[in-house]
Short mmCIF file of C-alpha atoms and ligand atoms in Angstrom, two decimals:
data_model
loop_
_atom_site.label_atom_id
_atom_site.label_comp_id
_atom_site.label_asym_id
_atom_site.label_seq_id
_atom_site.Cartn_x
_atom_site.Cartn_y
_atom_site.Cartn_z
CA MET A 27 106.30 49.30 109.23
CA ASN A 28 108.53 51.39 107.07
CA THR A 29 107.18 54.93 106.76
CA LEU A 30 109.64 56.11 104.08
CA SER A 31 109.58 55.98 100.35
CA ILE A 32 111.02 53.04 98.40
CA ARG A 33 113.88 55.18 97.10
CA ALA A 34 114.69 56.30 100.67
CA GLN A 35 114.87 52.64 101.68
CA GLU A 36 117.11 51.88 98.73
CA ILE A 37 119.51 54.74 99.16
CA GLY A 38 121.85 52.91 101.55
CA GLY A 39 122.32 50.21 98.94
CA THR A 40 123.05 52.70 96.21
CA LEU A 41 125.67 54.72 98.16
CA SER A 42 129.17 54.10 96.99
CA GLN A 43 131.25 52.08 99.55
CA ILE A 44 133.48 55.07 100.32
CA LEU A 45 130.41 57.17 101.34
CA ASN A 46 128.94 54.34 103.31
CA LYS A 47 132.12 53.74 105.31
CA PHE A 48 132.68 57.51 105.67
CA MET A 49 129.30 57.84 107.43
CA LEU A 50 130.04 54.86 109.64
CA VAL A 51 133.50 56.08 110.63
CA GLN A 52 132.18 59.58 111.38
CA LYS A 53 130.11 58.12 114.19
CA ASN A 54 133.17 56.82 116.00
CA THR A 55 136.34 58.54 114.88
CA TYR A 56 139.60 58.09 116.79
CA ASP A 57 141.06 61.03 118.57
CA HIS A 58 144.13 60.78 120.88
CA GLU A 59 142.34 62.82 123.55
CA LEU A 60 138.58 62.52 122.97
CA ASN A 61 138.07 58.96 121.68
CA THR A 62 141.04 56.68 121.98
CA ASN A 63 138.95 53.60 121.09
CA GLY A 64 137.61 55.10 117.89
CA ILE A 65 138.50 54.21 114.28
CA CYS A 66 141.58 55.89 112.86
CA ASN A 67 140.26 57.59 109.76
CA LEU A 68 142.80 57.36 106.93
CA GLY A 69 140.04 56.98 104.40
CA VAL A 70 138.57 60.50 104.03
CA ALA A 71 140.52 62.99 102.06
CA GLU A 72 140.90 65.80 104.61
CA ASN A 73 143.95 67.86 105.40
CA TYR A 74 144.74 68.85 109.00
CA LEU A 75 148.27 70.06 108.43
CA CYS A 76 147.60 73.80 108.62
CA GLU A 77 144.53 73.79 110.85
CA ASN A 78 146.04 76.21 113.41
CA GLU A 79 146.91 78.79 110.73
CA LEU A 80 143.49 78.40 109.19
CA ILE A 81 141.52 78.70 112.34
CA SER A 82 143.39 81.80 113.54
CA LYS A 83 142.81 83.51 110.18
CA LEU A 84 139.10 82.60 110.18
CA GLN A 85 138.73 83.83 113.77
CA SER A 86 140.12 87.19 112.75
CA ILE A 87 137.27 87.66 110.29
CA GLN A 88 134.32 89.19 112.11
CA ILE A 89 131.76 90.19 109.55
CA TRP A 90 128.10 89.82 110.44
CA ASN A 91 126.06 92.40 108.60
CA THR A 92 122.44 92.81 107.56
CA SER A 93 122.94 91.30 104.13
CA HIS A 94 123.69 87.95 105.84
CA ILE A 95 120.20 87.73 107.23
CA TYR A 96 118.42 87.50 103.86
CA TYR A 97 118.19 84.97 101.01
CA PRO A 98 121.37 84.36 99.07
CA ASN A 99 121.62 84.74 95.30
CA SER A 100 121.29 81.28 93.67
CA VAL A 101 124.44 81.57 91.57
CA GLY A 102 126.43 82.70 94.56
CA LEU A 103 127.32 86.13 95.93
CA LEU A 104 128.57 88.40 93.13
CA SER A 105 131.41 89.83 95.27
CA PHE A 106 132.55 86.30 96.16
CA ARG A 107 132.48 85.24 92.53
CA GLN A 108 134.49 88.35 91.56
CA THR A 109 137.07 87.61 94.24
CA LEU A 110 137.29 83.99 93.05
CA CYS A 111 137.81 85.13 89.44
CA GLN A 112 140.65 87.39 90.66
CA PHE A 113 142.06 84.51 92.79
CA PHE A 114 142.19 82.15 89.79
CA GLN A 115 143.67 84.80 87.62
CA ASN A 116 146.47 85.41 90.13
CA THR A 117 147.00 81.74 90.99
CA PHE A 118 147.22 80.44 87.42
CA HIS A 119 148.79 83.69 86.02
CA LEU A 120 145.99 84.09 83.41
CA ASN A 121 146.43 86.80 80.86
CA TYR A 122 142.73 87.29 80.37
CA GLN A 123 139.80 88.20 82.61
CA LEU A 124 137.45 85.51 83.91
CA SER A 125 133.76 86.52 84.02
CA PRO A 126 131.74 86.12 87.21
CA ASP A 127 128.72 85.47 84.97
CA ARG A 128 130.19 82.07 84.03
CA MET A 129 130.73 81.21 87.65
CA LEU A 130 128.39 79.51 90.12
CA VAL A 131 128.95 78.58 93.78
CA SER A 132 127.33 75.55 95.33
CA SER A 133 127.49 73.18 98.19
CA GLY A 134 130.99 71.76 97.66
CA LEU A 135 132.18 70.14 94.52
CA SER A 136 129.72 67.37 95.26
CA GLY A 137 126.87 69.88 94.90
CA ILE A 138 128.49 71.21 91.71
CA MET A 139 128.76 67.73 90.16
CA SER A 140 125.19 67.01 90.99
CA LEU A 141 124.08 70.22 89.23
CA ILE A 142 126.29 69.67 86.22
CA SER A 143 125.05 66.19 85.62
CA TYR A 144 121.45 67.56 85.86
CA VAL A 145 122.06 70.25 83.26
CA ILE A 146 124.20 68.23 80.77
CA GLY A 147 122.61 64.82 81.06
CA ASP A 148 119.17 63.34 80.88
CA LYS A 149 117.92 60.46 82.96
CA ASN A 150 120.12 57.31 82.53
CA ASP A 151 122.85 59.18 80.56
CA VAL A 152 126.39 58.39 81.57
CA LEU A 153 129.54 60.36 82.36
CA LEU A 154 132.83 58.61 81.46
CA ILE A 155 135.61 58.68 84.03
CA ALA A 156 139.09 57.15 84.28
CA SER A 157 139.11 54.55 87.01
CA PRO A 158 140.25 54.12 89.76
CA TYR A 159 138.50 57.34 90.84
CA TYR A 160 136.74 59.17 93.63
CA THR A 161 133.61 56.96 93.61
CA ALA A 162 131.42 59.37 95.59
CA PHE A 163 130.89 60.84 92.09
CA ASP A 164 128.52 57.90 91.52
CA HIS A 165 126.27 59.40 94.15
CA ASP A 166 126.76 62.94 92.95
CA VAL A 167 125.61 62.27 89.43
CA SER A 168 122.75 59.96 90.33
CA ALA A 169 121.08 61.42 93.45
CA LEU A 170 119.44 64.37 91.71
CA ALA A 171 120.05 63.80 87.97
CA ASN A 172 119.58 60.05 87.72
CA CYS A 173 122.75 59.84 85.61
CA ALA A 174 125.45 57.27 86.16
CA ILE A 175 129.26 57.04 86.02
CA PHE A 176 130.80 54.78 83.34
CA ARG A 177 134.23 53.49 84.27
CA CYS A 178 137.13 53.70 81.80
CA PRO A 179 140.13 51.88 83.36
CA LEU A 180 143.50 53.63 83.29
CA LEU A 181 146.05 51.68 81.27
CA GLU A 182 148.82 49.39 82.58
CA GLN A 183 147.35 48.88 86.06
CA ASP A 184 149.04 45.53 86.45
CA SER A 185 152.47 47.09 86.09
CA GLY A 186 151.44 49.86 88.51
CA GLN A 187 151.54 52.64 85.93
CA PHE A 188 147.95 53.82 85.77
CA ILE A 189 148.31 55.67 82.42
CA LEU A 190 145.69 58.22 81.29
CA SER A 191 145.14 58.33 77.51
CA VAL A 192 142.40 59.24 75.10
CA GLU A 193 142.11 55.60 74.16
CA ILE A 194 140.41 54.70 77.45
CA PHE A 195 137.60 57.17 76.65
CA GLN A 196 137.33 55.92 73.06
CA HIS A 197 136.90 52.36 74.38
CA GLY A 198 134.56 53.49 77.13
CA TYR A 199 132.41 55.53 74.81
CA GLU A 200 132.01 52.59 72.38
CA LYS A 201 131.36 50.13 75.17
CA ALA A 202 128.67 52.39 76.71
CA VAL A 203 126.97 52.85 73.35
CA ARG A 204 127.01 49.13 72.75
CA GLN A 205 125.23 48.72 76.07
CA GLY A 206 122.52 51.11 74.91
CA LEU A 207 123.71 53.99 77.07
CA ARG A 208 124.15 57.61 76.03
CA PRO A 209 127.41 59.22 77.20
CA CYS A 210 126.91 62.97 77.86
CA GLY A 211 130.29 63.91 79.31
CA ILE A 212 133.71 63.08 80.56
CA ILE A 213 134.98 63.88 84.02
CA LEU A 214 138.73 64.47 84.34
CA VAL A 215 140.47 64.84 87.73
CA ASN A 216 143.77 66.66 87.65
CA PRO A 217 145.78 66.20 89.87
CA HIS A 218 144.30 62.78 90.15
CA ASN A 219 142.63 61.03 93.08
CA PRO A 220 143.79 58.40 94.09
CA THR A 221 147.08 58.16 92.16
CA GLY A 222 148.27 61.71 92.78
CA ASP A 223 149.43 61.95 89.17
CA ILE A 224 149.53 65.38 87.44
CA TYR A 225 148.57 65.53 83.77
CA ASP A 226 150.11 67.99 81.27
CA GLU A 227 148.16 69.73 78.61
CA GLU A 228 149.61 67.29 75.97
CA VAL A 229 147.68 64.48 77.72
CA ILE A 230 144.49 66.42 78.22
CA GLN A 231 144.17 68.00 74.75
CA PRO A 232 143.55 64.79 72.77
CA ILE A 233 140.78 63.95 75.21
CA LEU A 234 139.23 67.42 74.68
CA GLU A 235 139.45 66.83 70.90
CA TYR A 236 137.76 63.42 71.18
CA ALA A 237 135.07 64.87 73.41
CA ALA A 238 134.49 67.61 70.90
CA GLU A 239 134.10 65.11 68.07
CA LYS A 240 131.47 63.23 70.06
CA GLN A 241 129.84 66.44 71.37
CA LEU A 242 130.54 65.41 74.96
CA HIS A 243 130.89 67.94 77.80
CA VAL A 244 134.20 67.75 79.74
CA VAL A 245 134.28 68.61 83.44
CA ILE A 246 137.84 69.14 84.65
CA ASP A 247 138.05 68.78 88.42
CA GLU A 248 141.21 70.59 89.70
CA ILE A 249 140.35 70.31 93.39
CA TYR A 250 144.00 69.47 94.25
CA ALA A 251 145.57 72.08 91.95
CA LEU A 252 147.38 73.85 94.79
CA SER A 253 148.23 70.69 96.78
CA ILE A 254 151.13 69.66 94.54
CA PHE A 255 154.42 68.75 96.16
CA ASP A 256 157.31 71.16 96.36
CA ASP A 257 159.65 69.62 93.89
CA GLU A 258 157.03 69.56 91.08
CA LYS A 259 156.94 71.98 88.20
CA PRO A 260 154.06 74.60 88.32
CA PHE A 261 150.64 73.14 87.72
CA GLN A 262 149.03 73.84 84.34
CA SER A 263 145.39 74.55 84.93
CA MET A 264 142.96 74.03 82.00
CA LEU A 265 142.17 77.73 82.50
CA THR A 266 145.63 78.45 80.98
CA TYR A 267 145.09 76.38 77.86
CA LYS A 268 145.27 78.62 74.74
CA ASN A 269 143.07 76.53 72.50
CA ILE A 270 140.06 74.69 73.86
CA ILE A 271 138.38 73.11 70.88
CA ASP A 272 134.82 73.12 72.31
CA PRO A 273 134.86 75.88 74.90
CA GLN A 274 131.11 75.89 75.49
CA ARG A 275 131.21 72.28 76.64
CA THR A 276 134.44 72.49 78.68
CA HIS A 277 134.02 73.31 82.38
CA PHE A 278 136.46 73.93 85.28
CA VAL A 279 135.43 72.92 88.80
CA TRP A 280 137.14 73.49 92.15
CA SER A 281 136.34 73.69 95.77
CA LEU A 282 137.75 74.94 99.08
CA SER A 283 137.68 71.46 100.63
CA LYS A 284 141.13 70.36 99.62
CA ASP A 285 143.59 73.13 98.77
CA PHE A 286 142.23 75.24 101.63
CA ALA A 287 141.24 72.25 103.81
CA LEU A 288 137.83 73.84 104.42
CA SER A 289 135.62 70.83 103.67
CA GLY A 290 133.21 71.92 106.44
CA LEU A 291 132.37 75.18 104.62
CA ARG A 292 130.80 73.31 101.69
CA LEU A 293 131.96 75.74 99.02
CA GLY A 294 132.45 74.47 95.49
CA VAL A 295 132.66 76.42 92.23
CA ILE A 296 132.23 75.93 88.51
CA TYR A 297 133.68 78.18 85.83
CA ALA A 298 131.36 77.01 83.10
CA GLY A 299 131.82 77.07 79.36
CA SER A 300 128.67 79.11 79.00
CA GLU A 301 126.60 81.55 80.99
CA SER A 302 123.53 79.52 80.13
CA LEU A 303 124.79 76.49 82.04
CA CYS A 304 125.04 78.67 85.17
CA SER A 305 121.65 80.23 84.79
CA CYS A 306 119.97 76.82 84.27
CA ALA A 307 121.89 75.34 87.19
CA ALA A 308 120.93 78.36 89.40
CA ALA A 309 117.27 77.21 89.39
CA ILE A 310 118.22 73.99 91.10
CA ASN A 311 121.02 75.53 93.11
CA PHE A 312 118.33 77.50 94.95
CA LEU A 313 117.94 74.28 97.00
CA GLN A 314 121.55 74.05 98.08
CA VAL A 315 123.38 77.39 97.65
CA PRO A 316 125.71 78.01 100.60
CA SER A 317 124.71 80.74 103.07
CA THR A 318 125.81 84.36 102.35
CA ILE A 319 127.80 84.50 105.55
CA VAL A 320 129.93 81.50 104.62
CA GLN A 321 130.57 82.92 101.10
CA ASP A 322 131.42 86.28 102.60
CA ILE A 323 133.90 84.74 105.05
CA ALA A 324 135.59 82.94 102.17
CA ARG A 325 135.61 86.23 100.17
CA MET A 326 137.46 87.95 103.02
CA LEU A 327 139.93 85.07 103.13
CA PHE A 328 140.61 85.25 99.40
CA SER A 329 140.89 89.00 99.42
CA ASP A 330 144.03 88.77 101.48
CA GLN A 331 146.55 87.84 98.75
CA SER A 332 149.61 87.86 100.96
CA TRP A 333 147.93 85.45 103.45
CA ILE A 334 146.84 83.19 100.55
CA ASP A 335 150.36 83.10 99.17
CA SER A 336 151.93 82.17 102.46
CA TYR A 337 149.26 79.59 103.22
CA VAL A 338 149.65 77.84 99.87
CA LYS A 339 153.39 77.77 100.27
CA LEU A 340 153.26 76.47 103.80
CA ASN A 341 150.59 73.87 102.97
CA ARG A 342 152.57 72.51 100.05
CA SER A 343 155.73 72.22 102.07
CA ARG A 344 153.93 70.44 104.94
CA LEU A 345 152.22 68.07 102.48
CA THR A 346 155.54 67.28 100.89
CA ALA A 347 157.34 66.63 104.13
CA ARG A 348 154.54 64.56 105.61
CA TYR A 349 154.11 62.47 102.43
CA LYS A 350 157.80 61.47 102.50
CA ILE A 351 157.70 60.50 106.22
CA VAL A 352 154.47 58.44 106.00
CA LYS A 353 155.59 56.79 102.78
CA GLN A 354 158.75 55.62 104.44
CA ARG A 355 156.98 54.49 107.56
CA ILE A 356 154.52 52.41 105.58
CA GLU A 357 157.20 50.88 103.46
CA ASP A 358 159.07 50.01 106.71
CA LEU A 359 156.08 48.01 108.00
CA ASP A 360 156.78 45.17 105.51
CA GLU A 361 159.37 44.94 102.71
CA ARG A 362 156.66 43.64 100.36
CA ILE A 363 154.77 46.97 100.47
CA ARG A 364 155.45 49.41 97.71
CA VAL A 365 154.22 52.93 97.65
CA ARG A 366 153.81 54.43 94.16
CA GLN A 367 155.31 57.86 93.84
CA THR A 368 152.69 60.57 94.21
CA ARG A 369 153.06 64.13 92.98
CA ALA A 370 150.09 65.84 94.63
CA GLY A 371 147.15 65.44 96.96
CA PHE A 372 146.69 63.78 100.34
CA PHE A 373 147.14 60.12 99.31
CA ILE A 374 149.58 57.26 99.72
CA TRP A 375 148.69 54.91 96.88
CA ALA A 376 150.09 51.69 98.26
CA ASP A 377 150.60 48.41 96.49
CA LEU A 378 149.89 45.62 98.94
CA ARG A 379 149.49 42.94 96.23
CA LEU A 380 152.48 40.95 97.47
CA LEU A 381 150.90 40.68 100.90
CA LEU A 382 147.70 39.10 99.57
CA HIS A 383 147.38 35.33 99.95
CA ALA A 384 145.79 35.35 96.51
CA THR A 385 145.50 38.19 94.01
CA THR A 386 141.70 38.47 94.18
CA PHE A 387 139.17 41.08 95.28
CA GLU A 388 137.93 38.59 97.89
CA GLU A 389 141.39 38.52 99.46
CA GLU A 390 141.70 42.30 99.25
CA GLN A 391 138.36 42.55 101.05
CA ARG A 392 139.62 40.06 103.75
CA LEU A 393 142.73 42.18 104.23
CA PHE A 394 140.55 45.35 104.41
CA GLU A 395 138.26 43.69 107.01
CA THR A 396 141.24 42.62 109.11
CA ILE A 397 142.65 46.13 109.01
CA PHE A 398 139.20 47.63 109.76
CA SER A 399 138.66 45.28 112.67
CA HIS A 400 141.89 46.67 114.15
CA GLY A 401 140.31 50.19 114.02
CA ILE A 402 141.80 51.65 110.90
CA TYR A 403 139.84 52.82 107.89
CA MET A 404 141.76 53.11 104.67
CA SER A 405 140.16 52.61 101.23
CA PRO A 406 140.78 49.40 99.33
CA GLY A 407 141.19 49.74 95.58
CA GLN A 408 137.87 48.07 94.92
CA PHE A 409 136.04 50.96 96.71
CA LEU A 410 137.68 53.22 94.17
CA GLY A 411 137.06 51.08 91.07
CA CYS A 412 140.61 49.87 90.70
CA SER A 413 140.94 46.92 88.22
CA GLN A 414 143.78 45.22 90.10
CA PRO A 415 143.23 43.77 93.63
CA GLY A 416 145.72 44.80 96.32
CA TRP A 417 145.92 48.59 96.11
CA PHE A 418 144.96 50.77 99.06
CA ARG A 419 144.57 54.55 99.37
CA ILE A 420 145.87 55.88 102.68
CA ILE A 421 145.33 59.56 103.65
CA PHE A 422 148.51 60.94 105.21
CA SER A 423 147.46 64.52 105.91
CA VAL A 424 145.73 63.90 109.23
CA ARG A 425 147.06 64.83 112.70
CA GLU A 426 150.40 63.28 113.51
CA LYS A 427 149.15 61.45 116.59
CA TRP A 428 146.45 59.82 114.49
CA ILE A 429 149.01 58.56 112.00
CA ASP A 430 151.15 57.15 114.87
CA GLU A 431 148.24 55.27 116.28
CA ALA A 432 147.01 54.10 112.84
CA LEU A 433 150.43 52.73 111.92
CA ARG A 434 150.83 51.01 115.27
CA ARG A 435 147.47 49.23 114.72
CA LEU A 436 148.26 48.55 111.04
CA LYS A 437 151.38 46.64 112.01
CA LEU A 438 149.25 44.40 114.27
CA ALA A 439 146.60 44.00 111.59
CA LEU A 440 149.15 42.90 108.96
CA ASP A 441 150.64 40.32 111.34
CA VAL A 442 147.20 38.86 111.93
CA TYR A 443 146.49 38.80 108.21
CA ASN A 444 149.84 37.15 107.46
CA GLN A 445 149.14 34.37 109.93
CA SER A 446 145.71 33.77 108.56
CA SER A 447 144.83 31.55 105.66
CA ILE A 448 142.32 31.82 102.88
CA PRO A 449 138.94 30.52 104.14
CA SER A 450 138.00 27.29 102.49
CA THR A 451 134.88 27.46 100.33
CA ALA A 452 133.94 23.79 100.92
C1 PLP B 516 138.55 64.47 93.20
C2 PLP B 516 137.51 65.00 94.18
N1 PLP B 516 136.46 65.75 93.71
C3 PLP B 516 135.49 66.17 94.47
C4 PLP B 516 135.49 65.88 95.88
C5 PLP B 516 134.35 66.38 96.70
O1 PLP B 516 134.69 67.65 97.26
P1 PLP B 516 133.72 68.58 98.13
O2 PLP B 516 134.09 68.43 99.53
O3 PLP B 516 133.99 69.98 97.61
O4 PLP B 516 132.32 68.18 97.89
C6 PLP B 516 136.54 65.15 96.42
C7 PLP B 516 136.56 64.82 97.88
O5 PLP B 516 137.33 63.99 98.31
C8 PLP B 516 137.56 64.71 95.54
O6 PLP B 516 138.63 64.01 95.96
#
C-alpha cells in the first residue's frame, strides 16, 4: 500500500533526466581511493580544481556567535547582502551602487529560480529558454510554482553553431501562445550551459527589447560569469548594461555553486528589478533560506578581496589548462569525435554524431547506455533538450584521477559500441 500522496508518487516521473541520473550516481560515485567500482561522474557540473585552496580558506574562518543560533532573516542576512553588493560592484567594475534591498539570498540558484517563477508566473504559465539548456530548471519552475519551461531551440544546431538570437524567442512566444499557454518570462544563461558560449550585450539587448514589448520578465543567470577561460575578453555582466529597457522586469541571478565551487553551501542570489519582487519572494523563502552561519561564512570569504582576486585568477587558469588537456584527450579517443570550442564553464560539448550508427535519439540513447554500463555518467544531448542527436556534455573540472579512469573506461565503451549493431525492430 502506498502511503504517500499522488504527487509524491508522480515526482520521480516528472524529474528531468539529469536530476534523476544525478540522484542515482550520487549513491555510487567513483573515487580512486574510496569506491573504485563506482560510476565516474562527468555529468554533474561541479568544480574540484581549487578544492585545497577553498578548504584551507574556509577552515581559517571560525565564527560561531550567538546570532547564528536564532532564525535567519527571510531575504538573507543584511551584512551578507551588503558584502555581495560590494563584491559585484568590484567584480564587474560598476560605476553605481547596488542596493541590498533588491537582493535576496536563497537555497542555491535552484531555490532562486523556484521563487522567481512563483512570483512572476501563475499556475501553468511558461518561461521561454534557449535549448539545449540546464534542464533541472524544469523542476525548479514547476515544483513550487507549477510553471513550465518552454524550449526555444538555438539556431544552426545541425552545423554545430548553436546561435542565440531574438528570433528564437519570437518563434517560441508565438508557438506557446498558439498552444494556449501564457509566457511570463525568458531565462537567459550567460555564459551558457552546455555550450560554454559567452554572449555580448549586442546579442542580449534585442532580446530585452522583445521581452519589454511583450511585458515578459527576463532572468539572466550568470552563474559561470567568473569561470571564463584565460584568453577571453572580460565578461560583460548585465549589471554593466547602461540601458535596460524594462528594468523592473529584468533580474540578475548568480550562486556560489560554480564560480566558487561551493555547491554544498546552497547559496544563490537574485538582484531583482524591484524591491517588491524580493519582499514577495521573502514570504516563501522563509521555507528555504540558508542558515545564518552559512551566509556569515560566505560573507567572511567575500570580505577578503585579495583572496577573492587570487582565487578567481587561479581558478580561471586551472579551468583553461584542464579544458585544453581533456579536450585533446577526448579527441584522441577517436578521430570522428569533435569537441566544439568552449569559452567558459566546466563543459566539453562533444559532437559524437559521426560515431552513431544512425543519427537518431534512439541511437544516442544506446550509446549513452553503453557508456553508462561501463561506469561513466556524462549527459547525452537529449537530457539537455538538444535538437540534434549525438551531442554529449562532459564535465572536465573533476579530480584528475577521476578523469583518467573515466577516459580509460570511455575508450572501452566506444569500442563496444562500435562493434555493436542497431537492434532490429522486427
Ligand atoms: C546554468 C545553471 N543555473 C543554475 C544551476 C543550479 O545552481 P545551484 O547549485 O546554485 O542551485 C546550475 C547547476 O548546474 C546551472 O548550470
